[in-house]
Tab-separated table of C-alpha atoms and ligand atoms in Angstrom:
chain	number	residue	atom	x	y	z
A	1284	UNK	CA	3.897	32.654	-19.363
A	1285	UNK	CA	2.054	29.778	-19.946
A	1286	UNK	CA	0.084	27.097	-16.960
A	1287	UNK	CA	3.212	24.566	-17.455
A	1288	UNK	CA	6.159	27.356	-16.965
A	1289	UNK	CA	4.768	28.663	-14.296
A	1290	UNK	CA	4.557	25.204	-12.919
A	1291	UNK	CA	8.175	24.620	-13.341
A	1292	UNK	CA	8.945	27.537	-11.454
A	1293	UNK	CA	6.711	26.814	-8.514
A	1294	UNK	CA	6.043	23.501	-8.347
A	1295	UNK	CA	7.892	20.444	-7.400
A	1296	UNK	CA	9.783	20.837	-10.590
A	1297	UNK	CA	11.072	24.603	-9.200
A	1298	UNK	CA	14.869	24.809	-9.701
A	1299	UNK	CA	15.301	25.638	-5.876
A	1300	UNK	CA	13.781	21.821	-5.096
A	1301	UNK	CA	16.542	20.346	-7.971
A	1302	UNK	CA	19.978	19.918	-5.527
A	1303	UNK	CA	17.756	18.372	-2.407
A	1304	UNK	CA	15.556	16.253	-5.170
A	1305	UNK	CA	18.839	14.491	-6.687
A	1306	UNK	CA	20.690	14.388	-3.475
A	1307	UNK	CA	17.757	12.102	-2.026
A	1308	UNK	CA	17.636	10.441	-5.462
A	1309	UNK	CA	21.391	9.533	-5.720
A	1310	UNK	CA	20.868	8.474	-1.937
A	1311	UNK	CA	18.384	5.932	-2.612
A	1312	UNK	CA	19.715	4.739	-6.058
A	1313	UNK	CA	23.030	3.733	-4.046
A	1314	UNK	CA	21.282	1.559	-1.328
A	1315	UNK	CA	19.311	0.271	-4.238
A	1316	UNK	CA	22.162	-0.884	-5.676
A	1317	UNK	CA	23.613	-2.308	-2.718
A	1318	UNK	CA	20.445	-3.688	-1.184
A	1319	UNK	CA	17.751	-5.168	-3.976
A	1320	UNK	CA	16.483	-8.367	-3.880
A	1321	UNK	CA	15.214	-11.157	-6.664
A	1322	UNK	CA	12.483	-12.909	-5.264
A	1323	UNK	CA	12.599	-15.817	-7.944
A	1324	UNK	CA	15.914	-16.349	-6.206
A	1325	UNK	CA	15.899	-15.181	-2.960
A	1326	UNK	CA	12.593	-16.591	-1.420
A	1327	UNK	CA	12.231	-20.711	-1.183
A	1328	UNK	CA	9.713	-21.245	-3.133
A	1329	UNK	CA	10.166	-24.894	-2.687
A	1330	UNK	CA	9.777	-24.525	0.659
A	1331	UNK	CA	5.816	-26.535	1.841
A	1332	UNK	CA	3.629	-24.446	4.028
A	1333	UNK	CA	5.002	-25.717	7.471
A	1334	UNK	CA	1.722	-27.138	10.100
A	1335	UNK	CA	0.439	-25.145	12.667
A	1336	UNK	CA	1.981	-21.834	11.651
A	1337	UNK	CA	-0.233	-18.786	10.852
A	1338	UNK	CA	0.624	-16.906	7.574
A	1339	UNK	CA	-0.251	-13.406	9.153
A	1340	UNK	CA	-0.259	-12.426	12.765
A	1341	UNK	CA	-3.723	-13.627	13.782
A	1342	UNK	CA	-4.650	-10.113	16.212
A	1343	UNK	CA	-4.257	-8.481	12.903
A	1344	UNK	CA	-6.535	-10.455	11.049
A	1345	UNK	CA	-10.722	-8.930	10.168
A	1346	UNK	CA	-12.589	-11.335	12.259
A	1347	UNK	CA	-10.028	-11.587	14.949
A	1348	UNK	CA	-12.123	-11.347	18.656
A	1349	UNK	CA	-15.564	-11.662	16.968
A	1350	UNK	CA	-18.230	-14.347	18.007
A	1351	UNK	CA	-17.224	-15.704	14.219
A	1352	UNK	CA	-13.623	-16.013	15.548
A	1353	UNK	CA	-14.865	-17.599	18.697
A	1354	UNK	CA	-16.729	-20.072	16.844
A	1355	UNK	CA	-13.532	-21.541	14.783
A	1356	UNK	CA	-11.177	-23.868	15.068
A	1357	UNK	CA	-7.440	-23.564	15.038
A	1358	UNK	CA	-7.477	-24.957	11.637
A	1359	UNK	CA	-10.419	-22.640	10.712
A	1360	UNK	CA	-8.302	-19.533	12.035
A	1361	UNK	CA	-5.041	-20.590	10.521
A	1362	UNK	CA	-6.699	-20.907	7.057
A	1363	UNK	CA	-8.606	-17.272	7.517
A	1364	UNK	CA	-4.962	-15.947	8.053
A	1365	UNK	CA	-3.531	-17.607	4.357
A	1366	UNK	CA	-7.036	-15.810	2.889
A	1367	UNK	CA	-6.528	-12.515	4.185
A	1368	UNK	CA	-2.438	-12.292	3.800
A	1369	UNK	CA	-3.851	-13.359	-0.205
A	1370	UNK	CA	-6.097	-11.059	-0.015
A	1371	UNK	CA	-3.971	-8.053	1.183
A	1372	UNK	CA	-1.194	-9.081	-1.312
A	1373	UNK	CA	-3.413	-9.237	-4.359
A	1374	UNK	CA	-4.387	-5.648	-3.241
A	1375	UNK	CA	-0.683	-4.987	-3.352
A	1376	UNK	CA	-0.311	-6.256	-6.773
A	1377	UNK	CA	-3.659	-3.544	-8.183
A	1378	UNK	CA	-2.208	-0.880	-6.486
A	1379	UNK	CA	1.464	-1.754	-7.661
A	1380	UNK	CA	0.180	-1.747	-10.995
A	1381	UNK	CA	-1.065	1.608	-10.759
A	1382	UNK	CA	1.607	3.147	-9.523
A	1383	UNK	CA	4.261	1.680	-11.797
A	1384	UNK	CA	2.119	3.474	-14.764
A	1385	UNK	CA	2.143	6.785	-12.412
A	1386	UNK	CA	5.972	6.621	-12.187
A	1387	UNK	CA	5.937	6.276	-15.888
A	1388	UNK	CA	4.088	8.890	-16.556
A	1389	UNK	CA	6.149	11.009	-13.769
A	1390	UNK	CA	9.167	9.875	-15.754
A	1391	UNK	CA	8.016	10.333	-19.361
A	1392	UNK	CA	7.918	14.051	-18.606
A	1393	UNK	CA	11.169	14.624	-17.356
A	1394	UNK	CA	15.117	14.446	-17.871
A	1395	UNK	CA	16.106	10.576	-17.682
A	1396	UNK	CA	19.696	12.102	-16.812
A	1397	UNK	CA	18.440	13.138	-13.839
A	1398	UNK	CA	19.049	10.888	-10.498
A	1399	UNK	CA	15.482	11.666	-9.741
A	1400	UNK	CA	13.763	10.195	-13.111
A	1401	UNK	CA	16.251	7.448	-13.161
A	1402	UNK	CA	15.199	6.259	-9.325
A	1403	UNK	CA	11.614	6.642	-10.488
A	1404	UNK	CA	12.482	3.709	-13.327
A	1405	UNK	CA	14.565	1.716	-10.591
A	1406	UNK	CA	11.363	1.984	-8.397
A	1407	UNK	CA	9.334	0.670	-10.817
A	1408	UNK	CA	11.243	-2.514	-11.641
A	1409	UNK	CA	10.990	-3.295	-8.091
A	1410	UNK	CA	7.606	-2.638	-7.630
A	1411	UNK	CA	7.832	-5.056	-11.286
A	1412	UNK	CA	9.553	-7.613	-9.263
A	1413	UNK	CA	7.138	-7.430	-6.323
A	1414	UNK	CA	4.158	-7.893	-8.240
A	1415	UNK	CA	5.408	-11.128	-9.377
A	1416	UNK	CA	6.792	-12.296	-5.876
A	1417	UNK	CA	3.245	-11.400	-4.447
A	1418	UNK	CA	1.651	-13.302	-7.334
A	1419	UNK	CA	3.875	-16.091	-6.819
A	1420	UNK	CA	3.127	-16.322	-3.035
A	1421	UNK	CA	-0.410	-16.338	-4.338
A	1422	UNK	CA	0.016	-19.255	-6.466
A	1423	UNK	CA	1.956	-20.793	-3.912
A	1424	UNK	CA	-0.950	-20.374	-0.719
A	1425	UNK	CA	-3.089	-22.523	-3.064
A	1426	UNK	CA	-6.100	-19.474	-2.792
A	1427	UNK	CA	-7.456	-17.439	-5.651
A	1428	UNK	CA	-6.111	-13.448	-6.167
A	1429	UNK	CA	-9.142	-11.827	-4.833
A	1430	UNK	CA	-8.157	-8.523	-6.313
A	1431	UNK	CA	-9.721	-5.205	-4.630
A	1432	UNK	CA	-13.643	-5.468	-6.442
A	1433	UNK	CA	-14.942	-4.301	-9.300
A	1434	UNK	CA	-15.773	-0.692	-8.122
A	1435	UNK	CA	-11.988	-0.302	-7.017
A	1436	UNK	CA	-10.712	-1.983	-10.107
A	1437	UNK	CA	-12.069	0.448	-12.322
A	1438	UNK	CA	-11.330	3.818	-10.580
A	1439	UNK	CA	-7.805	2.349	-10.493
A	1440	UNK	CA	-8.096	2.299	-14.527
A	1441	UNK	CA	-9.121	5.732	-14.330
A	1442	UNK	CA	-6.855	7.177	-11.816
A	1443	UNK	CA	-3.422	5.893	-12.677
A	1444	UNK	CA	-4.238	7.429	-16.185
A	1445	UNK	CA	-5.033	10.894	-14.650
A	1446	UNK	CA	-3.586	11.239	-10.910
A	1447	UNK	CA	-2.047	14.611	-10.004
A	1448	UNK	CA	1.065	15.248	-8.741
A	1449	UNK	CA	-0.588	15.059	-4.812
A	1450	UNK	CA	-2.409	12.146	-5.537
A	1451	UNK	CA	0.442	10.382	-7.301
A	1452	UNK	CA	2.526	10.456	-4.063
A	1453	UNK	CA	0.083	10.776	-1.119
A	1454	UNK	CA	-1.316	7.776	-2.880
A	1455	UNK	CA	1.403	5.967	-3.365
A	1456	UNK	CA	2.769	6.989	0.602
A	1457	UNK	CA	-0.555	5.894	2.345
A	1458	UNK	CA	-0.884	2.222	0.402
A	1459	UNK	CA	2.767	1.738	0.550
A	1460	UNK	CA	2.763	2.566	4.583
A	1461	UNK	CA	0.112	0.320	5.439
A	1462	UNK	CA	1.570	-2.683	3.876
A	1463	UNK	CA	4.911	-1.771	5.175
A	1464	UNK	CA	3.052	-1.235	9.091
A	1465	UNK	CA	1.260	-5.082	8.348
A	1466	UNK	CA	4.674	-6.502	6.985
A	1467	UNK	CA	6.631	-4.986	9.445
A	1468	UNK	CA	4.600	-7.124	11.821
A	1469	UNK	CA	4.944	-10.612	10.331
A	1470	UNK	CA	8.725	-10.482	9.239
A	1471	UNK	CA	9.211	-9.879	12.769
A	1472	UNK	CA	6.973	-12.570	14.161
A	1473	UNK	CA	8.947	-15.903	14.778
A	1474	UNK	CA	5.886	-17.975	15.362
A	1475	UNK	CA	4.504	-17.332	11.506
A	1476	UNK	CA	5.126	-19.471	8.159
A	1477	UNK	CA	8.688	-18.439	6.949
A	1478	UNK	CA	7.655	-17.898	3.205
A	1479	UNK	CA	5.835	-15.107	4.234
A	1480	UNK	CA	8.185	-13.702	6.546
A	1481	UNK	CA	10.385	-13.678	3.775
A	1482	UNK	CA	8.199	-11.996	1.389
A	1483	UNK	CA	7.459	-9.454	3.930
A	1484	UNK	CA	10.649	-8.660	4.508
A	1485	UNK	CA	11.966	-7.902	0.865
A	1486	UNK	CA	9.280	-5.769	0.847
A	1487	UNK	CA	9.672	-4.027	3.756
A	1488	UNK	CA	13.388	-3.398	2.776
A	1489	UNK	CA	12.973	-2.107	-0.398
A	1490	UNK	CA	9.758	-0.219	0.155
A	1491	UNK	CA	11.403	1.822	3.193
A	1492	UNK	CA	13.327	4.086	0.051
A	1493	UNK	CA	9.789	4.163	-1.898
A	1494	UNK	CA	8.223	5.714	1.045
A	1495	UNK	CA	11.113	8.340	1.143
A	1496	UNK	CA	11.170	9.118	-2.238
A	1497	UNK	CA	7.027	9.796	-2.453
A	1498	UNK	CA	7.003	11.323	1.076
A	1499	UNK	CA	9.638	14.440	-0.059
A	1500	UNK	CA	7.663	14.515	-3.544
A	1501	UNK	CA	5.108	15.272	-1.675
A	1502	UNK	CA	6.189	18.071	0.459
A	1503	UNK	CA	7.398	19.768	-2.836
A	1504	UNK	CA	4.010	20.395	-3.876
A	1505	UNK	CA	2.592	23.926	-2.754
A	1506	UNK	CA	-1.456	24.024	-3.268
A	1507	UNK	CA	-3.069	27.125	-2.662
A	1508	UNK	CA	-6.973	26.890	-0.947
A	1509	UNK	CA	-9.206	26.014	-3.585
A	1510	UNK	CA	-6.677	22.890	-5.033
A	1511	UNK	CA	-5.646	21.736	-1.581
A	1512	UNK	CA	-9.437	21.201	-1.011
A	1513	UNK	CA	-9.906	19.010	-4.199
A	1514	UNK	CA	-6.623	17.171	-3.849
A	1515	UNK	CA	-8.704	16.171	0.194
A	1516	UNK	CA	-11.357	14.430	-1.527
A	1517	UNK	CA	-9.197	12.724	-4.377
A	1518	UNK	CA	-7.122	11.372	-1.515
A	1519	UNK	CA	-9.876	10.734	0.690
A	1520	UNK	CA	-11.099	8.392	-2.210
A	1521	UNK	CA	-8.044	6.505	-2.515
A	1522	UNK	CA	-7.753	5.926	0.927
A	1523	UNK	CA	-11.630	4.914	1.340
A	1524	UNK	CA	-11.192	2.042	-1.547
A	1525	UNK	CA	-7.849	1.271	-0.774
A	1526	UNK	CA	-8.701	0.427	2.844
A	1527	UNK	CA	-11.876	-0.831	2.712
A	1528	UNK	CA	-10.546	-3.074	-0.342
A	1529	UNK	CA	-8.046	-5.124	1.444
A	1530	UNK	CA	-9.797	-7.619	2.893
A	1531	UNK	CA	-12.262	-9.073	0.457
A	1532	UNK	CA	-15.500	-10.616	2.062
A	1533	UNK	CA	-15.488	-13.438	-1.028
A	1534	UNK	CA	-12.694	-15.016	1.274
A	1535	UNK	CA	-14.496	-15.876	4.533
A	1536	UNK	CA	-16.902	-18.566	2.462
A	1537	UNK	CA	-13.253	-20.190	2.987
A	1538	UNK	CA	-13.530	-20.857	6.836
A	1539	UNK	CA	-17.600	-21.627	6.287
A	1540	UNK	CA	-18.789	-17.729	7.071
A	1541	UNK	CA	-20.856	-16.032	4.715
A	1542	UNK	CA	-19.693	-13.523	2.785
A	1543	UNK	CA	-22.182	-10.712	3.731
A	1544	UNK	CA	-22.038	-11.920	7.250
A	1545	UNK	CA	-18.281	-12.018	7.306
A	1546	UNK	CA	-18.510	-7.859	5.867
A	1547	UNK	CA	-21.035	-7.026	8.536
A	1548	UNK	CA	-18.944	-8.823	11.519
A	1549	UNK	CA	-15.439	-7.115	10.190
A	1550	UNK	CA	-17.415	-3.474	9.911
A	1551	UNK	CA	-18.619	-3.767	13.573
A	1552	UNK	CA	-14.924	-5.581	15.400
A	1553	UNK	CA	-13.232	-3.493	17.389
A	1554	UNK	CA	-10.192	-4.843	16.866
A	1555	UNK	CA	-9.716	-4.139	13.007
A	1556	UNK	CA	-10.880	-1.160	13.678
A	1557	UNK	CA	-7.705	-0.735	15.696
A	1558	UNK	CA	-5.725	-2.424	13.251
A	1559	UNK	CA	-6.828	-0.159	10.632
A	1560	UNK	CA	-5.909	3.070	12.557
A	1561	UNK	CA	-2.635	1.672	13.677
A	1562	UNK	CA	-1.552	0.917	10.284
A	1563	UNK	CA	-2.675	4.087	9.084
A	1564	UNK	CA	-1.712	6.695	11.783
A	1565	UNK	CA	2.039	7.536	10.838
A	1566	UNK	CA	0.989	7.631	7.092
A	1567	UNK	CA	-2.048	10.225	7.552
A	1568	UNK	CA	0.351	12.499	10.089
A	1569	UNK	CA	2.459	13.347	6.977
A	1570	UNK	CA	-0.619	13.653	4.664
A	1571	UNK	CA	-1.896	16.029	7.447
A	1572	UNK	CA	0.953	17.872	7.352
A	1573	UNK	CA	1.475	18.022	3.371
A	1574	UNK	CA	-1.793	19.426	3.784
A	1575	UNK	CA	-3.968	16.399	2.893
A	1576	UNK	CA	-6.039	15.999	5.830
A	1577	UNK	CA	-8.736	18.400	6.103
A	1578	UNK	CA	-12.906	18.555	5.927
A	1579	UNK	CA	-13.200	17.276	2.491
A	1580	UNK	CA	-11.669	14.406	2.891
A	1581	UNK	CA	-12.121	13.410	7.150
A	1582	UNK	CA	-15.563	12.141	6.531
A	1583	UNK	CA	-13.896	9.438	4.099
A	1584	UNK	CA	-11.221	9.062	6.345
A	1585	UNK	CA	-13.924	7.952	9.067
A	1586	UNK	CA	-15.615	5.750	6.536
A	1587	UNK	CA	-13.028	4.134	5.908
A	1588	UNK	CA	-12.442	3.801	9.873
A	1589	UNK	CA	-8.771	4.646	9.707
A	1590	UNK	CA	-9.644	7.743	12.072
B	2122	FE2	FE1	6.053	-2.940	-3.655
B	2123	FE2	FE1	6.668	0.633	-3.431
């Protein structure tokens, strides 16, 4: 029996995991169906920035509660908020990116008649029509598409090419739950700019059946000792850059703060530390219980300062 049969019989791809896998899979391709969005149509892009209004929720942003913070005007703080939201999003678009070519590659190896391989296509044309709604917000902020960093940029090259199974969907889960736990915030907030309200919403909608689809993949995976321990790290990694990539320190020469002083201030404020674990809490409870929380990986996990 060769490596790749003996896979099939164990793995996520078992037979016993086929009825549950295209149940959910049928589930989420019918609310797909009855719930998508086009965001050339469906957000007003027409729309000017309306006066006064934050783009994010302003607790939530880095330099919220610093001496930095204190220092700023309302202006100041209003235009930190379009940075960061840009920021975040551009993040969205690198990591969206990645994962549509992990999908791909998840789907290039399987039965396209399944529900399961065709939800994994349907995912990725909305994860296709995301990147070009965050774009266009982007564009329409007026503020450059920071992008994660170099470093980030090119272990993303590297590990959409090569990502397990684990890291494919714990991956996927933790990036796609802290968006969802920021955007969940502003499309509730009445007080913010509509646009991206809007934008957060969509996303939140349509991302709620990503998150279900990559959280069961997830539990389907069975790692004995020595994998679980390397699959730790690899997620720890992800989780590290991911995090730590969001808000990038280029954008507070924006608001007249130096980059380097900006970093420093962020690393040390007690309230994005907060943030950070709030966003990532219900995300690294189902990682910890797939397994993926453990010693190799908790030190990055502190580094990060999601724990
Ligand atoms: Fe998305
Ligand atoms: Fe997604």
């Amino acid at each position: 029996m060769t490596a790749t049969t003996r896979r099939a019989k164990t793995g996520p791809d078992a037979p016993d995991h086929a009825p549950a896998r295209e149940r959910t899979a049928r589930r989420l391709l019918a609310s797909s169906a009855k719930l998508s969005f086009d965001p050339l149509t469906d957000v007003d892009w027409a729309a000017a920035p309306e006066p006064g209004r934050f783009y994010g929720p302003p607790h939530r942003l880095s330099l919220y509660g610093t001496p930095q913070w204190e220092r700023m005007t309302e202006e100041q703080r209003i235009e930190l908020s379009k940075h960061e939201v840009a920021s975040i999003a551009s993040v969205g678009i690198w990591f969206e990116e990645i994962l549509m070519q992990m999908l791909l590659r998840h789907a290039f190896d399987r039965d396209p008649t399944t529900a399961h391989v065709q939800y994994a296509l349907t995912e990725i044309g909305d994860e296709c029509r995301h990147s070009v709604m965050f774009a266009r917000m982007i564009s329409w902020m007026g503020v450059p598409a920071y992008g994660p960093g170099r470093v980030a940029h090119e272990l993303g090259r590297i590990f959409k090419a090569v990502s397990t199974h684990s890291q494919t969907f714990g991956g996927t889960m933790y990036v796609e739950e802290i968006l969802d736990a920021f955007q969940r915030e502003a499309m509730a907030d009445e007080t913010l700019q509509p646009l991206t309200r809007q934008v957060s919403r969509i996303h939140v909608i349509e991302e709620s059946r990503h998150i279900s689809y990559a959280r069961e993949e997830l539990q389907r995976e069975r790692l004995g000792p020595v994998r679980r321990r390397w699959e730790q790290l690899l997620i720890g990694v992800i989780v590290y850059f991911s995090t730590t990539s969001l808000i990038n320190p280029r954008l507070y020469a924006a608001v007249g703060v130096d980059p380097a002083e900006g970093r420093r201030a962020a690393r040390r404020n007690p309230f994005w530390h907060t943030t950070k674990r709030e966003m990532a809490a219900k995300t690294l409870e189902v990682l910890d219980r797939a397994g993926l929380v453990g010693r190799a990986n908790r030190w990055l996990l502190r580094a990060a300062g999601v724990v």
